[in-house]
Coordinates of C-alpha atoms in Angstrom, one line a residue:
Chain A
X1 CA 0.0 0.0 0.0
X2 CA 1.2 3.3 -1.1
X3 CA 2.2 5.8 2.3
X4 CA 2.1 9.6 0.5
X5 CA -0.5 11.5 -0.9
X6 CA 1.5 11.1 -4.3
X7 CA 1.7 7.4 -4.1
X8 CA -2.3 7.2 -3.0
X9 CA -2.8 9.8 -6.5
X10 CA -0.4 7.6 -8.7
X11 CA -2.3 4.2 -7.2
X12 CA -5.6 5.1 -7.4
X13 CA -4.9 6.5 -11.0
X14 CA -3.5 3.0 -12.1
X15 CA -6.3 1.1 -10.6
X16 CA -9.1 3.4 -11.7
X17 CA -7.7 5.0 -14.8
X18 CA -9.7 3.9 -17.4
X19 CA -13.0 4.3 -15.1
X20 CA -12.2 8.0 -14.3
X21 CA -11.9 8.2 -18.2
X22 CA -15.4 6.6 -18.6
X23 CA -16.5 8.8 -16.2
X24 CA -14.9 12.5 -17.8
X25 CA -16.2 11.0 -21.1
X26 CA -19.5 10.7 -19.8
X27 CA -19.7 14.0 -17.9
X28 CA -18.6 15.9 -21.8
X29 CA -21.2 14.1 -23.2
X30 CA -23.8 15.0 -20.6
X31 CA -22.7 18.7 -20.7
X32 CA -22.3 19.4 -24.1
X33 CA -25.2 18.0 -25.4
X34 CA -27.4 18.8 -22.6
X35 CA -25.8 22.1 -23.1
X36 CA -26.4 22.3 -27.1
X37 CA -29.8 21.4 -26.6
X38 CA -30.7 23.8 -23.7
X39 CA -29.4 26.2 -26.4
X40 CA -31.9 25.2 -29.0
X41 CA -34.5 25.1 -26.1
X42 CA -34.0 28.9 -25.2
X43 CA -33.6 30.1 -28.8
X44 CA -37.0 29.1 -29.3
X45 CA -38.3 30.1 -26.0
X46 CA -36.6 33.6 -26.4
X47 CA -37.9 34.4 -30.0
X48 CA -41.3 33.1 -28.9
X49 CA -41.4 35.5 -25.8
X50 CA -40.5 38.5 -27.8
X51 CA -42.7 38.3 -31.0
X52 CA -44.7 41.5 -31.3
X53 CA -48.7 41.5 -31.0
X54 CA -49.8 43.4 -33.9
X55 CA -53.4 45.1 -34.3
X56 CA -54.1 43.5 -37.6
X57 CA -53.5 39.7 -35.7
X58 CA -56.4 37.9 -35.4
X59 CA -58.3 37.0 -32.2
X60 CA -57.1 33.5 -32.2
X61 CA -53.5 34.7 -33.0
X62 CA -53.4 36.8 -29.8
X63 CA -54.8 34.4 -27.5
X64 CA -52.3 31.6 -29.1
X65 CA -49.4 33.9 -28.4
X66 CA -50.3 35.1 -25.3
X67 CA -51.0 31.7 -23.6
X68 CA -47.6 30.5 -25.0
X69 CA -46.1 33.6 -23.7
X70 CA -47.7 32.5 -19.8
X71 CA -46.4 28.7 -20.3
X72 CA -42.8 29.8 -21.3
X73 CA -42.8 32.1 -18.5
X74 CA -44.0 29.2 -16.2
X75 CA -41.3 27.1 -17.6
X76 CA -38.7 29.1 -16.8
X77 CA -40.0 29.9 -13.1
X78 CA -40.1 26.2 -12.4
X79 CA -36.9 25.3 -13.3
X80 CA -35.1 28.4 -12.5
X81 CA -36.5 28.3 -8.8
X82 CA -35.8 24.8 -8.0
X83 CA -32.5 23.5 -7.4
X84 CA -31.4 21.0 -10.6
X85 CA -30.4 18.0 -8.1
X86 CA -34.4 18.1 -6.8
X87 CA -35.3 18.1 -10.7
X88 CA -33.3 15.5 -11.3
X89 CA -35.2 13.3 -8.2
X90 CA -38.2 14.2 -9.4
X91 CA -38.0 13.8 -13.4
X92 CA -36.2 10.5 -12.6
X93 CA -38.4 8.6 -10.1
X94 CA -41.5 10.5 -11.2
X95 CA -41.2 9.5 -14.6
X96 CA -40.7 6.0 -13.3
X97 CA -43.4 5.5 -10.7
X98 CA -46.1 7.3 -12.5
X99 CA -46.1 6.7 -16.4
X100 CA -44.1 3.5 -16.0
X101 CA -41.0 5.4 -17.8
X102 CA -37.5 3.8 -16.6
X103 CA -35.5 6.1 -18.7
X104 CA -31.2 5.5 -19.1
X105 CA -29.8 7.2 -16.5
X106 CA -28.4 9.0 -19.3
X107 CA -30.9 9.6 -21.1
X108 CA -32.7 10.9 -18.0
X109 CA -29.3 12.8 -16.9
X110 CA -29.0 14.8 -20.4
X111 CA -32.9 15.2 -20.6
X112 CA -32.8 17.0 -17.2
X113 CA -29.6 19.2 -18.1
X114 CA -30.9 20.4 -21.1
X115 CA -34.8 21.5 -20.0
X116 CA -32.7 22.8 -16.8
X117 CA -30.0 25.1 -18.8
X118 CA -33.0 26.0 -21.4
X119 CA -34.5 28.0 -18.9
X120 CA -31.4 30.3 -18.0
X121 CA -30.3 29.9 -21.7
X122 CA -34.1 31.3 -22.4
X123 CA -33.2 34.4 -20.3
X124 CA -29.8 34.9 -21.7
X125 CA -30.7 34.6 -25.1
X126 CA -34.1 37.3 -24.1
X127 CA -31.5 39.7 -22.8
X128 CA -28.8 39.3 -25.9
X129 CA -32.2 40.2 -28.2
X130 CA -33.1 43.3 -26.0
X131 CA -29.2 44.2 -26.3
X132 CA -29.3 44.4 -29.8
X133 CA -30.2 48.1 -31.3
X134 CA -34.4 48.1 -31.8
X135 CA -33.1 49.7 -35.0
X136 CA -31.6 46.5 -36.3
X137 CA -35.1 45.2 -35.9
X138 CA -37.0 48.5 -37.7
X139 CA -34.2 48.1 -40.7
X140 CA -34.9 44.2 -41.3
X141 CA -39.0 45.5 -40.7
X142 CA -38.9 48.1 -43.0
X143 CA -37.6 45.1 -46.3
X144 CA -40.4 43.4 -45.2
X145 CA -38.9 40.3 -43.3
X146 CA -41.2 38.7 -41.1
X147 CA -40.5 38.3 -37.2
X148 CA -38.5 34.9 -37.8
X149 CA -36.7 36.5 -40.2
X150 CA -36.2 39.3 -38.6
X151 CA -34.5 36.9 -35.7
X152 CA -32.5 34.4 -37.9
X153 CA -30.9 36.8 -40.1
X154 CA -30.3 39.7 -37.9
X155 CA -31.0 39.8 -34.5
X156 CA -30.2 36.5 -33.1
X157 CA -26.8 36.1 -35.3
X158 CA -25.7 39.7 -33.4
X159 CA -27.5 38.4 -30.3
X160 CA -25.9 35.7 -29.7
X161 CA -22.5 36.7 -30.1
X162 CA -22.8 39.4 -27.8
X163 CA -23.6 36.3 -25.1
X164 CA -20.9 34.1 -26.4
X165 CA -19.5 35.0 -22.4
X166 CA -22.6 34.2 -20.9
X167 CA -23.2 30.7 -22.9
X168 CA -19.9 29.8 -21.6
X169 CA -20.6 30.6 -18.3
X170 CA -23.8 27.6 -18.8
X171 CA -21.3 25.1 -20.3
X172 CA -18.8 25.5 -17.7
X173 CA -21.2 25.2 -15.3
X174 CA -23.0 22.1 -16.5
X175 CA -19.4 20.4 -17.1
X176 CA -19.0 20.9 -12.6
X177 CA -23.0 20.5 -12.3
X178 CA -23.2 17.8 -14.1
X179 CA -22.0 16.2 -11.0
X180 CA -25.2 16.3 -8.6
X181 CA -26.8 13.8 -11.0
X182 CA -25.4 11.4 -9.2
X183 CA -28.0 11.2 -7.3
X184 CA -29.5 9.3 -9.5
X185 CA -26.8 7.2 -10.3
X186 CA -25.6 9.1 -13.4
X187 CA -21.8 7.4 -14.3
X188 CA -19.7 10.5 -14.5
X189 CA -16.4 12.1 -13.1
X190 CA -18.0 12.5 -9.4
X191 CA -19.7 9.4 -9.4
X192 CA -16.4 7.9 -10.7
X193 CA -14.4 9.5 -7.6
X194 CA -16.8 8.7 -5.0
X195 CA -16.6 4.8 -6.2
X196 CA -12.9 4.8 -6.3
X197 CA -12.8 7.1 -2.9
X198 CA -14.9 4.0 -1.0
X199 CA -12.8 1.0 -1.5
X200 CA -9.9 2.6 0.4
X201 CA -11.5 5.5 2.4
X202 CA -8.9 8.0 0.5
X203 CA -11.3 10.5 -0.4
X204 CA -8.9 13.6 -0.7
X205 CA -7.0 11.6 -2.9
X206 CA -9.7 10.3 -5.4
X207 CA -11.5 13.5 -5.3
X208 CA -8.3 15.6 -5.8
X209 CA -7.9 14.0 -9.2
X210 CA -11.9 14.4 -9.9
X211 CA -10.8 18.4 -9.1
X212 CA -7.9 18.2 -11.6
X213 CA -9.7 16.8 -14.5
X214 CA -12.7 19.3 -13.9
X215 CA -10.2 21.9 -14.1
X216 CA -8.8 20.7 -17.0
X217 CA -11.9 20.7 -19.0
X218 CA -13.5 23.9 -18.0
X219 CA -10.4 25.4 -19.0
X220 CA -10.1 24.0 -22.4
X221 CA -14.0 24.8 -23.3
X222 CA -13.4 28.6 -22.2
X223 CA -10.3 28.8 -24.4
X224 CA -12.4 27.1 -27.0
X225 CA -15.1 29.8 -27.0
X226 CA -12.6 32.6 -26.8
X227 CA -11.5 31.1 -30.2
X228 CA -15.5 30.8 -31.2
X229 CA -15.8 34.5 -30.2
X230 CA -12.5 35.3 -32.4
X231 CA -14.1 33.9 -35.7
X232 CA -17.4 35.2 -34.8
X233 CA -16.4 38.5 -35.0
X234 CA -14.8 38.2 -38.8
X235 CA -11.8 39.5 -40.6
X236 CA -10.4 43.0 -39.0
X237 CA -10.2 44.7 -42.5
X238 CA -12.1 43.9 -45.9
X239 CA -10.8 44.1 -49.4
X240 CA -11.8 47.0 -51.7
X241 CA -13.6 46.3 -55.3
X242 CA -12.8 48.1 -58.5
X243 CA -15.8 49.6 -59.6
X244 CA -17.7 47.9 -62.2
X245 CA -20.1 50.6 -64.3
X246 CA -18.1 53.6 -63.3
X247 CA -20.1 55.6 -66.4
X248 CA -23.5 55.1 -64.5
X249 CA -22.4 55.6 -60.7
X250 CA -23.6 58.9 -59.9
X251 CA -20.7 60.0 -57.8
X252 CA -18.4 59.0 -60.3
X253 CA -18.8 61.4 -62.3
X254 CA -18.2 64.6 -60.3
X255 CA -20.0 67.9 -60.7
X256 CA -20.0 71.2 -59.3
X257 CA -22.3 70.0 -55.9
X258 CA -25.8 71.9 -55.8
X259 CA -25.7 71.0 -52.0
X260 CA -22.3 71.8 -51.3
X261 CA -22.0 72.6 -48.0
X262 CA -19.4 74.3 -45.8
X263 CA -16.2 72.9 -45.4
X264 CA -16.3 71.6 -49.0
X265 CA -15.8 75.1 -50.1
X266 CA -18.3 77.4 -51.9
X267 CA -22.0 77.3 -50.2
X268 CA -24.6 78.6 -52.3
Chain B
X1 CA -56.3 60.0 -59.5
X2 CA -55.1 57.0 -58.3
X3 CA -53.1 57.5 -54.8
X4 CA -50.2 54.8 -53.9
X5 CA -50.8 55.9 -50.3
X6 CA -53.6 58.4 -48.6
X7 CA -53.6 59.0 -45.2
X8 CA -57.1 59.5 -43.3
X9 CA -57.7 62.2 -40.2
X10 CA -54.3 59.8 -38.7
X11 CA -53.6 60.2 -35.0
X12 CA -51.0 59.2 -32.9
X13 CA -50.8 58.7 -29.2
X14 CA -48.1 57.9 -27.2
X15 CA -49.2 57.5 -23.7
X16 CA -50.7 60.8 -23.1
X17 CA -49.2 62.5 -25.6
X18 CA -51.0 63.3 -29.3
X19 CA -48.0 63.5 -31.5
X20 CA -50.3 63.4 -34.7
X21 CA -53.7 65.2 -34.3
X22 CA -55.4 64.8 -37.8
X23 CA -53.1 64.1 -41.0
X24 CA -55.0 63.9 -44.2
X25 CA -52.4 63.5 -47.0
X26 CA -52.4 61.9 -50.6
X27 CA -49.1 60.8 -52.5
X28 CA -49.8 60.1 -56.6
X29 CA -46.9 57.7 -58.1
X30 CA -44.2 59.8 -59.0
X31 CA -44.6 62.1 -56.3
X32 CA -41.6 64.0 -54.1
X33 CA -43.1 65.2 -51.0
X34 CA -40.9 67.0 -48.8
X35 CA -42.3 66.9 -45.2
X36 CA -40.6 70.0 -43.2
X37 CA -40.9 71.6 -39.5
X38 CA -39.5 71.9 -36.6
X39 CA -38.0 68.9 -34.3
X40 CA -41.3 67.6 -32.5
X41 CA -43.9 68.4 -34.7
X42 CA -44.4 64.6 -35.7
X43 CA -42.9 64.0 -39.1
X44 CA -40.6 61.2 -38.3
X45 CA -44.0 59.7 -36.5
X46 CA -45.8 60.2 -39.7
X47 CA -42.8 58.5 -41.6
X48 CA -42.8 55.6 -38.8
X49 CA -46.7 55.1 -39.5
X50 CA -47.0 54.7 -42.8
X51 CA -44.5 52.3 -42.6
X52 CA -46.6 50.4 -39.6
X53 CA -43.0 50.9 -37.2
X54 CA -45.6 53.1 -35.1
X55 CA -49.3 51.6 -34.9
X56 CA -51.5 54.5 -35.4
X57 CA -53.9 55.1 -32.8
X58 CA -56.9 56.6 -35.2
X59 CA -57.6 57.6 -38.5
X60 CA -56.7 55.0 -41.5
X61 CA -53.6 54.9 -43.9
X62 CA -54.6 53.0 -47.4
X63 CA -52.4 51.4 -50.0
X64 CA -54.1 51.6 -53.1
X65 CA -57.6 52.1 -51.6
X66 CA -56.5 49.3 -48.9
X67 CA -56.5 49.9 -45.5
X68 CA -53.7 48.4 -44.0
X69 CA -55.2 47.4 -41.0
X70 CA -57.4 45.3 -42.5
X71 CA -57.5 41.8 -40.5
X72 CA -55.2 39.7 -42.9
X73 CA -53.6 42.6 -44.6
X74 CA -50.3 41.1 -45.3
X75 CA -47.7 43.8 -43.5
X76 CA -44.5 42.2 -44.7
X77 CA -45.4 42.6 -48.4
X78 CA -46.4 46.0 -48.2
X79 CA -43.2 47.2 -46.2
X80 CA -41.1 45.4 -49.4
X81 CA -43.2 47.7 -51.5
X82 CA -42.7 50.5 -49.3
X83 CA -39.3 51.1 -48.5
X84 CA -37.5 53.1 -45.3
X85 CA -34.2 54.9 -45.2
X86 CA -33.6 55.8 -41.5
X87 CA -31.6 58.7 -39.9
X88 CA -29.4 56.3 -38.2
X89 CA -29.0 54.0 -41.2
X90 CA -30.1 51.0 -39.7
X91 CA -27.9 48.9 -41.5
X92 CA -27.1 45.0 -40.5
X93 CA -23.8 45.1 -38.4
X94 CA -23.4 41.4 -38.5
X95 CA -23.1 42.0 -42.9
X96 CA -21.5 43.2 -45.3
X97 CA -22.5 46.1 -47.7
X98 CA -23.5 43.5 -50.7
X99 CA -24.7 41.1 -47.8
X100 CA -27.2 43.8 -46.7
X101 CA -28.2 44.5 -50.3
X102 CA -29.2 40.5 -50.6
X103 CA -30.5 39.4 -47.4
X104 CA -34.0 41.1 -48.1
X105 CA -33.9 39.9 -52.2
X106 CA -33.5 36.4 -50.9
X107 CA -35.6 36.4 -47.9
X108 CA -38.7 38.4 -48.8
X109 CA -38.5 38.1 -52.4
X110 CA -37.6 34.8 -53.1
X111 CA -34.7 35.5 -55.6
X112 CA -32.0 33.7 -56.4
X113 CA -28.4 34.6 -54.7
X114 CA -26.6 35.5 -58.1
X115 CA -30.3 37.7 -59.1
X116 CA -29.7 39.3 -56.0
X117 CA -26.0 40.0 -55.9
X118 CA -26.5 41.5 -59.7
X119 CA -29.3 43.9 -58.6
X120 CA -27.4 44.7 -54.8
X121 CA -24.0 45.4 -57.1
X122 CA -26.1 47.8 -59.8
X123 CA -27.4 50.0 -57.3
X124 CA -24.3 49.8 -54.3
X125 CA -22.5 50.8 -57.9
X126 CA -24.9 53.7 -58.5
X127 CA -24.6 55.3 -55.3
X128 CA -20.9 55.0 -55.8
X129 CA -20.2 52.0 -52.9
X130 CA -19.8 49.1 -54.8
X131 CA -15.8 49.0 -53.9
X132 CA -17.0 48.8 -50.4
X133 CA -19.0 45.7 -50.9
X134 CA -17.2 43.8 -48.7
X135 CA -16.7 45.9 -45.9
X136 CA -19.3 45.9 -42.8
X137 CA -21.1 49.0 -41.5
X138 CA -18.1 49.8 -38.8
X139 CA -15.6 50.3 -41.1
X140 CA -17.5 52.9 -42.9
X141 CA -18.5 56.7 -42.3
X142 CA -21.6 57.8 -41.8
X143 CA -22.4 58.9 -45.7
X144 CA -21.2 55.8 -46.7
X145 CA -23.7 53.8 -44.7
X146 CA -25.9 55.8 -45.6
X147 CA -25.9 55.0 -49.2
X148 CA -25.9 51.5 -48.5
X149 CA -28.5 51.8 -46.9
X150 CA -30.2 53.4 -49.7
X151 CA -28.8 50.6 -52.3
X152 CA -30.2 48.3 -49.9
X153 CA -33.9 49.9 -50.1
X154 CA -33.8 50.4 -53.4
X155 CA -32.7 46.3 -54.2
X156 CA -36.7 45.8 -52.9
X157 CA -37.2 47.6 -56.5
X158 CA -40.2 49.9 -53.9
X159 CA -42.7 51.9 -55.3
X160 CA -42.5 53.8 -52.5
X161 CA -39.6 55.3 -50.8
X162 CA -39.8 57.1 -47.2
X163 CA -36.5 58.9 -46.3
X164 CA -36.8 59.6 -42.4
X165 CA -34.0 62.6 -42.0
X166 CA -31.4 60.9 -44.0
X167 CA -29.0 63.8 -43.9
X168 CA -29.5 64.2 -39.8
X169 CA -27.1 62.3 -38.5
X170 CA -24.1 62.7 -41.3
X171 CA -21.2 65.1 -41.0
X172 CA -21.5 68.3 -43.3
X173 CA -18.9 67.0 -45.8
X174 CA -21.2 64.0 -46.4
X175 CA -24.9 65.5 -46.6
X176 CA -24.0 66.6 -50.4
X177 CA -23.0 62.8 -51.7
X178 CA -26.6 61.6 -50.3
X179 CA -28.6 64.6 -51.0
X180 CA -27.3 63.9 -55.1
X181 CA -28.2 60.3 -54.8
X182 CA -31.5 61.3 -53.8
X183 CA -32.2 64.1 -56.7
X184 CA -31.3 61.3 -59.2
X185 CA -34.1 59.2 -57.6
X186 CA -36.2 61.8 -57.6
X187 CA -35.5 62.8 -61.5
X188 CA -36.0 58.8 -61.9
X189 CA -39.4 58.7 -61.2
X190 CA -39.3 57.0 -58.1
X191 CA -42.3 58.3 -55.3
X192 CA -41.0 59.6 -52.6
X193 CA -41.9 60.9 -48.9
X194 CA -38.6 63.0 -47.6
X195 CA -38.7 64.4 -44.1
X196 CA -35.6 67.0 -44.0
X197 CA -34.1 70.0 -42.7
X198 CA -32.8 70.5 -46.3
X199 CA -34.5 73.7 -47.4
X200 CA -32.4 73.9 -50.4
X201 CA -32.8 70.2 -51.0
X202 CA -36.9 70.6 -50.5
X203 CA -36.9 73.7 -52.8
X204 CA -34.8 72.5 -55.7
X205 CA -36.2 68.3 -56.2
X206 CA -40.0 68.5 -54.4
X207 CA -42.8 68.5 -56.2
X208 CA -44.8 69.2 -53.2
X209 CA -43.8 70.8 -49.6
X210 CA -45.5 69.5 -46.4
X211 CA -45.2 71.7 -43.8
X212 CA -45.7 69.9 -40.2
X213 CA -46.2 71.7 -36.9
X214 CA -47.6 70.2 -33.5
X215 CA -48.9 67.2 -35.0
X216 CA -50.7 68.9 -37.8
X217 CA -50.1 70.0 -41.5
X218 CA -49.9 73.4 -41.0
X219 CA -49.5 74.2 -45.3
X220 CA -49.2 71.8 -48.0
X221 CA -48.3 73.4 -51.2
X222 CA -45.7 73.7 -54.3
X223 CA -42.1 74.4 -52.7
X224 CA -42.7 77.8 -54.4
X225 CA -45.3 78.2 -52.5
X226 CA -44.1 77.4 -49.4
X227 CA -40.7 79.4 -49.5
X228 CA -41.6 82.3 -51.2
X229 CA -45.2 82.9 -50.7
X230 CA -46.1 80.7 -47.5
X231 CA -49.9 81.9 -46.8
X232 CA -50.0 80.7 -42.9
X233 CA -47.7 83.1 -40.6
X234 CA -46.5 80.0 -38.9
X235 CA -44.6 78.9 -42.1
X236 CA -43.4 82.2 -42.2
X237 CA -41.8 82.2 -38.9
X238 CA -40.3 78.6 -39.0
X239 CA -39.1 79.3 -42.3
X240 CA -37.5 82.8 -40.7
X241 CA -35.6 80.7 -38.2
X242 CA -34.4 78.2 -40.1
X243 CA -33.3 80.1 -43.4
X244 CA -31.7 83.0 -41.2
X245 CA -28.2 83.0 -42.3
X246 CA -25.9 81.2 -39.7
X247 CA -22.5 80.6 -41.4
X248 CA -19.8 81.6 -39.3
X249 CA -17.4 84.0 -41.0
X250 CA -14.3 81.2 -42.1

């Protein structure tokens, strides 16, 4: 038996190496997909919430969109206000005792992740829209696009990259939260440490190398969004064109200016 | 006389304030309507409600006899048909200058990428941007923008164009290159509904001169009319104050 706290590290990592990789794989795949999905969850949820009611809607249209517009805000409350470990409890042995549902644990653990991080993702994504100048929305309104439109071409592309931070924040977060599903028995990186921690009561030692690898992964995913962000944000300069039909452009060719004004020389 | 637009004893609340009391106007195709007065008096609201960015609170606004609050009336069709050049420009920050030019083309009107990149490269050529086609709104000045963004309203090929102050928010230096664009649209045919501050602009390319004060038309007449023979004393006195000569000595 090893007698340092190096010796317990380097031990436990030879016995239990390949489970705490089982486990890390299975808290990225919890995170990111629960994550990419909470993302698609409070897309929809934000552009519901924010589409305009118009005089010329009908009265089924208004009632349609308002009573969406009270679920959504239900759905958010709910799982915003209750911690994610009791959601996880009560999805899990709910969904088992009453419709006779024995979901995979990971199924169940990603399921809970994602309608969990929708709701703050829902939020986020409601704030990036109200960030983004209303005149952004009156310019894509005044071609004519519709409210989806509107949303995929304009708003949500600018949107969302001004809460690139913030939906880093979630994913970093459900990498280290990922961890109170085990509660229901979810095989990831805690789980993993708490098994390994047992069979010789060194939990410093086991947990100490659950610590590490958390660190190591939240750390790569926020230098992977910086990077994101980076390409996001495009090319610093642009390229000019030589100009095609010179003879028509109006400024091409260059007369004495009736609306000259100061500073160009000679009012009028 | 057929009338692309006529608007209908239009009022406009906001809150408890009437910014528009009773507008009755009538634009023919072809039109140029210059809509003057001071800051205030409701033009830009008048612009923003045709347009349906403002939802009128009274009155009616018809498009080709239609009222366009008409349960069903399609709104997105009729803004395509009705275009909007805004003080601030409003163009897309997260596109470039062509980009802006297609997005509509493609999205409201169905066409093909290379149909719209033709048409957004013909008219960012005729207001003399099209070596800036690649560039994004931030790394161009004001004037600049602002003739993309009047590319990109024309690309809807509008029958209708409403111009909310385009000249507001530009440097002096600028105002001329847009004010030119603008007088060959004007000589092309094209209706148009111009809120300015450019008297010489209103006097030299309108057809007809609105004059707006506290929410009403005070005077709507021929721009020779208005500046040299303006029969209300309230014309008189705004055109006074802003005419007076205010050039500082260089």
């Amino acid at each position: 038996m090893p007698t340092t706290f190096f010796g317990w590290v380097s031990f436990l990592i030879e016995r239990y190496g390949s489970l705490y990789l089982k486990g890390t794989a299975n808290t990225i795949l919890v995170a990111i997909t629960g994550t990419i999905i909470g993302f698609a969850i409070g897309l929809l949820v934000a552009v519901v919430r924010t589409i305009p009611l118009r005089d010329e809607f009908g009265i089924v249209k208004k009632v349609m969109i308002k009573i969406a517009r009270a679920l959504l805000v239900i759905y958010i409350e709910v799982f915003r206000g209750t911690p994610m470990i009791v959601q996880a409890m009560v999805i899990f042995y709910g969904a088992q005792q009453y419709l006779g549902l024995d979901m995979p644990v990971t199924t169940a653990a990603i399921f809970i992740i994602s309608i969990n991080t929708g709701a703050y993702m829902a939020e986020i994504i409601r704030g990036g829209i109200i960030s983004v100048d209303i005149g952004q929305t009156e310019g894509a309104h005044s071609l004519g696009m519709t409210h989806w439109q509107t949303m995929s071409n304009v708003v949500l592309p600018q949107a969302i990259r001004n809460i690139m931070p913030s939906i880093g924040n979630e994913f970093v977060i459900n990498i280290k939260d990922s961890s109170v599903l085990n509660v229901i028995s979810v095989f990831e990186l805690f789980f993993t440490a708490k098994s390994a921690a047992g069979t010789y009561y060194k939990y410093f030692e086991a947990f100490f190398i659950a610590a590490v690898i958390y660190l190591m992964l939240t750390f790569t995913t926020t230098r992977i969004l910086r990077y994101v962000e980076k390409k996001m944000d495009g090319p610093e300069n642009y390229t000019m064109l030589p100009c095609l039909h010179a003879d028509i452009s109006v400024l091409a060719k260059r007369k004495p200016s009736l609306y000259s004004h100061k500073g160009k020389g000679g009012g009028n | 006389m057929a009338y692309n637009i006529e608007v209908h004893h239009l009022r406009k609340d906001f809150g408890p304030n009437t910014v528009l009391k009773c507008i009755d106007l009538a634009v023919s195709p072809g039109d140029v309507v210059c809509i003057i007065g001071a800051s205030g008096s409701g033009k830009s609201t008048l612009l923003r409600c045709i347009n349906q960015l403002e939802q009128h609170t009274d009155g009616t606004i018809l498009f080709h006899g239609v009222d366009i609050k008409t349960p069903g009336f399609r709104i997105a069709e009729y803004r395509a048909r009705v275009g909007m050049v805004f003080q601030q420009f409003n163009l897309f920050y997260n596109m470039t200058a062509l980009e802006n030019c297609v997005v509509g083309q493609m999205k409201v009107l169905s066409r093909s990428r290379a149909q719209s990149e033709e048409k957004a490269k013909l008219y960012l050529d005729k207001v003399g941007m099209l070596p800036f086609s690649n560039a994004k709104p931030r790394q161009l000045s004001g004037g600049q923008k602002q003739r993309v963004a009047i590319a990109r309203a024309l690309c809807m090929d509008p029958e209708v164009l409403l111009f909310d102050e385009p000249t507001s928010a530009l440097d002096p230096e600028m105002v001329g290159d847009v004010l030119e664009v603008m007088q060959e649209l004007a000589k092309s045919g094209l209706t148009m509904l111009v809120v300015t501050h450019e008297m010489a602009f209103a006097k030299d390319v309108a057809h007809r001169v609105v004059f707006m004060d506290e929410g009403v038309i005070a005077e709507d007449d021929t721009p020779e009319v208005i500046f040299n023979n303006p029969t209300q004393q309230r014309t008189k006195e705004f055109l006074r104050r802003i005419l007076r000569p205010k050039e500082p000595s260089a």
